[in-house]
Amino acid sequence: MRAAGAGRAAAAGLAASAVLAVAAWLAGALPSGDPAPTLRLEGLGSTSGRFQLGLLLWLVATAALGLIWWRSRNPSVLWFAPLLFAPPLASRDVYAYACQGDIWLAGLDPYKLGVADGGCLWTPSVPELWWHTPTPYGPLAIVLSGAAVAIAKFVATDLDTQLTVAVTVLRLIALGGLALLGWGLKTLARNGKGWWLGLLTPLVALHAVSGAHNDAVMAGLIVAGLAAATSKRKNDWLIAGVLIGGAVAIKVTALVALPFVLLLLPPWRQRWAALAASAGTFAALTLASGLGLGWVNGLRDTGDLQQWTSLPTGAGMAVGYLLRAFGIDAMSASITVARALGLIALLIIGLYAIKKSWRAPAATVIAACGWVLAALAVLGPVFYPWYALAPLAVLAAGTEAWTRTRIAVTIGLCFLVLPNGLGLAVLTKGPGAFAALAAVIALLAYAVRARPRPTG
């Protein structure tokens, strides 16, 4: 009976994924004809019947896949297969990756030029955000994107086919990150829930398999690095350091995982050696790419976005709206102050987590790493649902706490971006901002109630 139930769940999940693939062809992030600008200005009624049907299928299939995943607790990797043969869903960033790799191959600096400024011929497929904005990704991400484009140009001559091949290779790279993630979770998650909560999830299906986000590779490197750090085998400290250095060379946010990897290595000499290996890996990748540290400027540029999905940004927007009602135009100042407070809160959380992890069991250290990664995602100036891939994966390896909440978050985040890549935050600025402010107040109230009470 149990085997029959598992078989039905596997078939149902595969069917839901197949419907998602159909939705991607109808309303996904297709290389051309993005309806997002019109949709933002004129609403859903301005879109074609094809797009509306695709949107409906995406909504139903995503809900179905989330429900099947939650109820079955035994997902199948085959659920990912249909999405590999369809256009990307919920993001157009993979096209930006291709253009950034193309610019690098041409000998230009993607840390100084946006994709349009660099003359990428695929620019119309890229979100306008990246047309004149330098990339914030690390040197390894650029090299991998460049490799994907080089392969595409080797096997095809026309631009459309080249872009399709480049996207396919970038998806294969993301799958490589997921393979690392699977190995790390198998090593770390002794409770058997690691793959269910951190790997074979609807969020991974949408944003790693379909969207091919860099976060998939970063998550795989982080979890594999944590797994290597817990190993008792000789020289695994070196592997741990190299893996974390590679993760930072994908996205700098991976740097917050480094202290926890070091804490998993008991002898101080191994910690210093792993730190040196991590720094050396990042430096070597930077030198090999021929790129400097220009991605720091890219990080500042992404902060220009104002979306309520970042809790500090949303709270700042809400305060700005309230002040505006009294005739005070202080939106920019409100957001700046709220973001600064968010970074202070992140620093406090990080230091507290490191203190709690000092000489603690490995599971405690890994869980602390996951919670700090989660705090970084929601307290940073900008948040997208794929930012949650790494925190959820690390938490799946380190703790069973808050499982229901993590299930709800995983499913809920799948609906935060429409299938063509337009974020709901753009369409719901006012309500979303006040929802973010309410969430901040609720979290502060919880923190006050949960603080340790003095005894005696």
Short mmCIF file of N, CA and C in Angstrom, two decimals, residues 203-266:
data_model
loop_
_atom_site.label_atom_id
_atom_site.label_comp_id
_atom_site.label_asym_id
_atom_site.label_seq_id
_atom_site.Cartn_x
_atom_site.Cartn_y
_atom_site.Cartn_z
N LEU A 203 10.47 24.96 -4.86
CA LEU A 203 11.29 26.15 -5.02
C LEU A 203 12.55 25.85 -5.83
N VAL A 204 13.16 24.70 -5.57
CA VAL A 204 14.33 24.28 -6.34
C VAL A 204 13.93 24.02 -7.79
N ALA A 205 12.78 23.39 -7.98
CA ALA A 205 12.32 23.11 -9.34
C ALA A 205 12.18 24.40 -10.15
N LEU A 206 11.59 25.44 -9.54
CA LEU A 206 11.34 26.68 -10.26
C LEU A 206 12.60 27.50 -10.47
N HIS A 207 13.38 27.66 -9.41
CA HIS A 207 14.45 28.66 -9.47
C HIS A 207 15.86 28.10 -9.66
N ALA A 208 16.03 26.79 -9.48
CA ALA A 208 17.34 26.18 -9.76
C ALA A 208 17.29 25.42 -11.08
N VAL A 209 16.32 24.51 -11.21
CA VAL A 209 16.24 23.70 -12.43
C VAL A 209 15.74 24.53 -13.61
N SER A 210 14.63 25.22 -13.43
CA SER A 210 14.06 26.01 -14.52
C SER A 210 14.80 27.34 -14.69
N GLY A 211 14.97 28.07 -13.59
CA GLY A 211 15.58 29.39 -13.66
C GLY A 211 17.09 29.40 -13.73
N ALA A 212 17.75 28.29 -13.35
CA ALA A 212 19.21 28.15 -13.43
C ALA A 212 19.95 29.25 -12.67
N HIS A 213 19.45 29.61 -11.51
CA HIS A 213 20.08 30.69 -10.76
C HIS A 213 21.42 30.28 -10.17
N ASN A 214 22.31 31.26 -10.08
CA ASN A 214 23.63 31.03 -9.47
C ASN A 214 23.51 30.50 -8.04
N ASP A 215 22.41 30.82 -7.38
CA ASP A 215 22.23 30.41 -5.99
C ASP A 215 22.24 28.89 -5.83
N ALA A 216 21.88 28.16 -6.90
CA ALA A 216 21.91 26.70 -6.83
C ALA A 216 23.35 26.21 -6.66
N VAL A 217 24.26 26.79 -7.43
CA VAL A 217 25.68 26.40 -7.31
C VAL A 217 26.23 26.85 -5.97
N MET A 218 25.88 28.07 -5.56
CA MET A 218 26.36 28.56 -4.26
C MET A 218 25.87 27.66 -3.14
N ALA A 219 24.60 27.28 -3.16
CA ALA A 219 24.04 26.42 -2.12
C ALA A 219 24.75 25.08 -2.09
N GLY A 220 25.00 24.50 -3.27
CA GLY A 220 25.69 23.23 -3.33
C GLY A 220 27.09 23.30 -2.75
N LEU A 221 27.82 24.36 -3.06
CA LEU A 221 29.18 24.52 -2.55
C LEU A 221 29.18 24.73 -1.04
N ILE A 222 28.22 25.50 -0.52
CA ILE A 222 28.16 25.74 0.92
C ILE A 222 27.87 24.45 1.67
N VAL A 223 26.82 23.74 1.25
CA VAL A 223 26.45 22.52 1.96
C VAL A 223 27.54 21.46 1.84
N ALA A 224 28.14 21.34 0.67
CA ALA A 224 29.25 20.40 0.51
C ALA A 224 30.44 20.81 1.37
N GLY A 225 30.67 22.11 1.50
CA GLY A 225 31.75 22.59 2.36
C GLY A 225 31.50 22.26 3.82
N LEU A 226 30.26 22.44 4.26
CA LEU A 226 29.90 22.07 5.64
C LEU A 226 30.08 20.56 5.86
N ALA A 227 29.68 19.77 4.85
CA ALA A 227 29.82 18.32 4.96
C ALA A 227 31.29 17.92 5.05
N ALA A 228 32.12 18.54 4.23
CA ALA A 228 33.55 18.23 4.27
C ALA A 228 34.16 18.61 5.62
N ALA A 229 33.68 19.71 6.18
CA ALA A 229 34.23 20.17 7.47
C ALA A 229 33.87 19.23 8.61
N THR A 230 32.79 18.48 8.48
CA THR A 230 32.41 17.54 9.53
C THR A 230 33.09 16.18 9.36
N SER A 231 33.75 15.99 8.24
CA SER A 231 34.39 14.70 7.97
C SER A 231 35.65 14.53 8.82
N LYS A 232 35.95 13.30 9.15
CA LYS A 232 37.16 13.00 9.92
C LYS A 232 38.31 12.56 9.03
N ARG A 233 38.08 12.58 7.73
CA ARG A 233 39.14 12.13 6.83
C ARG A 233 40.25 13.17 6.71
N LYS A 234 41.43 12.68 6.43
CA LYS A 234 42.60 13.54 6.34
C LYS A 234 42.45 14.53 5.18
N ASN A 235 42.82 15.76 5.45
CA ASN A 235 42.85 16.84 4.46
C ASN A 235 41.47 17.31 3.99
N ASP A 236 40.38 16.87 4.65
CA ASP A 236 39.07 17.40 4.28
C ASP A 236 38.91 18.86 4.66
N TRP A 237 39.73 19.34 5.56
CA TRP A 237 39.74 20.78 5.87
C TRP A 237 40.08 21.58 4.62
N LEU A 238 40.98 21.00 3.80
CA LEU A 238 41.37 21.68 2.56
C LEU A 238 40.18 21.73 1.60
N ILE A 239 39.49 20.61 1.48
CA ILE A 239 38.32 20.57 0.60
C ILE A 239 37.26 21.56 1.07
N ALA A 240 37.04 21.60 2.39
CA ALA A 240 36.04 22.53 2.93
C ALA A 240 36.40 23.98 2.59
N GLY A 241 37.66 24.33 2.78
CA GLY A 241 38.10 25.70 2.48
C GLY A 241 37.95 26.04 1.01
N VAL A 242 38.32 25.12 0.14
CA VAL A 242 38.21 25.36 -1.30
C VAL A 242 36.75 25.52 -1.71
N LEU A 243 35.87 24.67 -1.18
CA LEU A 243 34.46 24.75 -1.54
C LEU A 243 33.83 26.07 -1.11
N ILE A 244 34.12 26.51 0.10
CA ILE A 244 33.56 27.79 0.56
C ILE A 244 34.17 28.96 -0.22
N GLY A 245 35.45 28.86 -0.53
CA GLY A 245 36.05 29.90 -1.37
C GLY A 245 35.37 29.97 -2.73
N GLY A 246 35.03 28.80 -3.29
CA GLY A 246 34.31 28.78 -4.55
C GLY A 246 32.92 29.37 -4.42
N ALA A 247 32.25 29.08 -3.29
CA ALA A 247 30.91 29.64 -3.08
C ALA A 247 30.96 31.17 -3.03
N VAL A 248 31.96 31.72 -2.34
CA VAL A 248 32.10 33.18 -2.27
C VAL A 248 32.41 33.74 -3.66
N ALA A 249 33.10 32.97 -4.49
CA ALA A 249 33.41 33.41 -5.85
C ALA A 249 32.19 33.33 -6.77
N ILE A 250 31.10 32.73 -6.28
CA ILE A 250 29.83 32.77 -7.00
C ILE A 250 29.04 34.00 -6.56
N LYS A 251 28.78 34.11 -5.25
CA LYS A 251 28.10 35.26 -4.67
C LYS A 251 28.74 35.56 -3.33
N VAL A 252 29.00 36.82 -3.09
CA VAL A 252 29.74 37.21 -1.89
C VAL A 252 28.96 36.91 -0.62
N THR A 253 27.65 36.75 -0.71
CA THR A 253 26.85 36.45 0.47
C THR A 253 27.24 35.12 1.10
N ALA A 254 27.89 34.25 0.35
CA ALA A 254 28.33 32.97 0.91
C ALA A 254 29.39 33.15 1.99
N LEU A 255 29.95 34.35 2.07
CA LEU A 255 31.00 34.60 3.06
C LEU A 255 30.51 34.36 4.49
N VAL A 256 29.22 34.54 4.75
CA VAL A 256 28.71 34.37 6.12
C VAL A 256 28.78 32.92 6.57
N ALA A 257 28.92 31.98 5.62
CA ALA A 257 29.02 30.56 6.00
C ALA A 257 30.43 30.20 6.47
N LEU A 258 31.42 31.02 6.13
CA LEU A 258 32.81 30.68 6.43
C LEU A 258 33.08 30.49 7.92
N PRO A 259 32.62 31.40 8.82
CA PRO A 259 32.91 31.18 10.24
C PRO A 259 32.38 29.85 10.76
N PHE A 260 31.25 29.40 10.26
CA PHE A 260 30.66 28.16 10.75
C PHE A 260 31.42 26.94 10.22
N VAL A 261 31.92 27.04 9.02
CA VAL A 261 32.78 25.97 8.50
C VAL A 261 34.04 25.86 9.35
N LEU A 262 34.60 26.99 9.72
CA LEU A 262 35.81 26.98 10.55
C LEU A 262 35.52 26.40 11.93
N LEU A 263 34.35 26.71 12.48
CA LEU A 263 34.00 26.19 13.81
C LEU A 263 33.79 24.67 13.80
N LEU A 264 33.51 24.11 12.65
CA LEU A 264 33.34 22.66 12.54
C LEU A 264 34.69 21.93 12.51
N LEU A 265 35.78 22.68 12.38
CA LEU A 265 37.12 22.09 12.34
C LEU A 265 37.77 22.30 13.70
N PRO A 266 37.87 21.28 14.55
CA PRO A 266 38.30 21.48 15.94
C PRO A 266 39.71 22.07 16.10
#
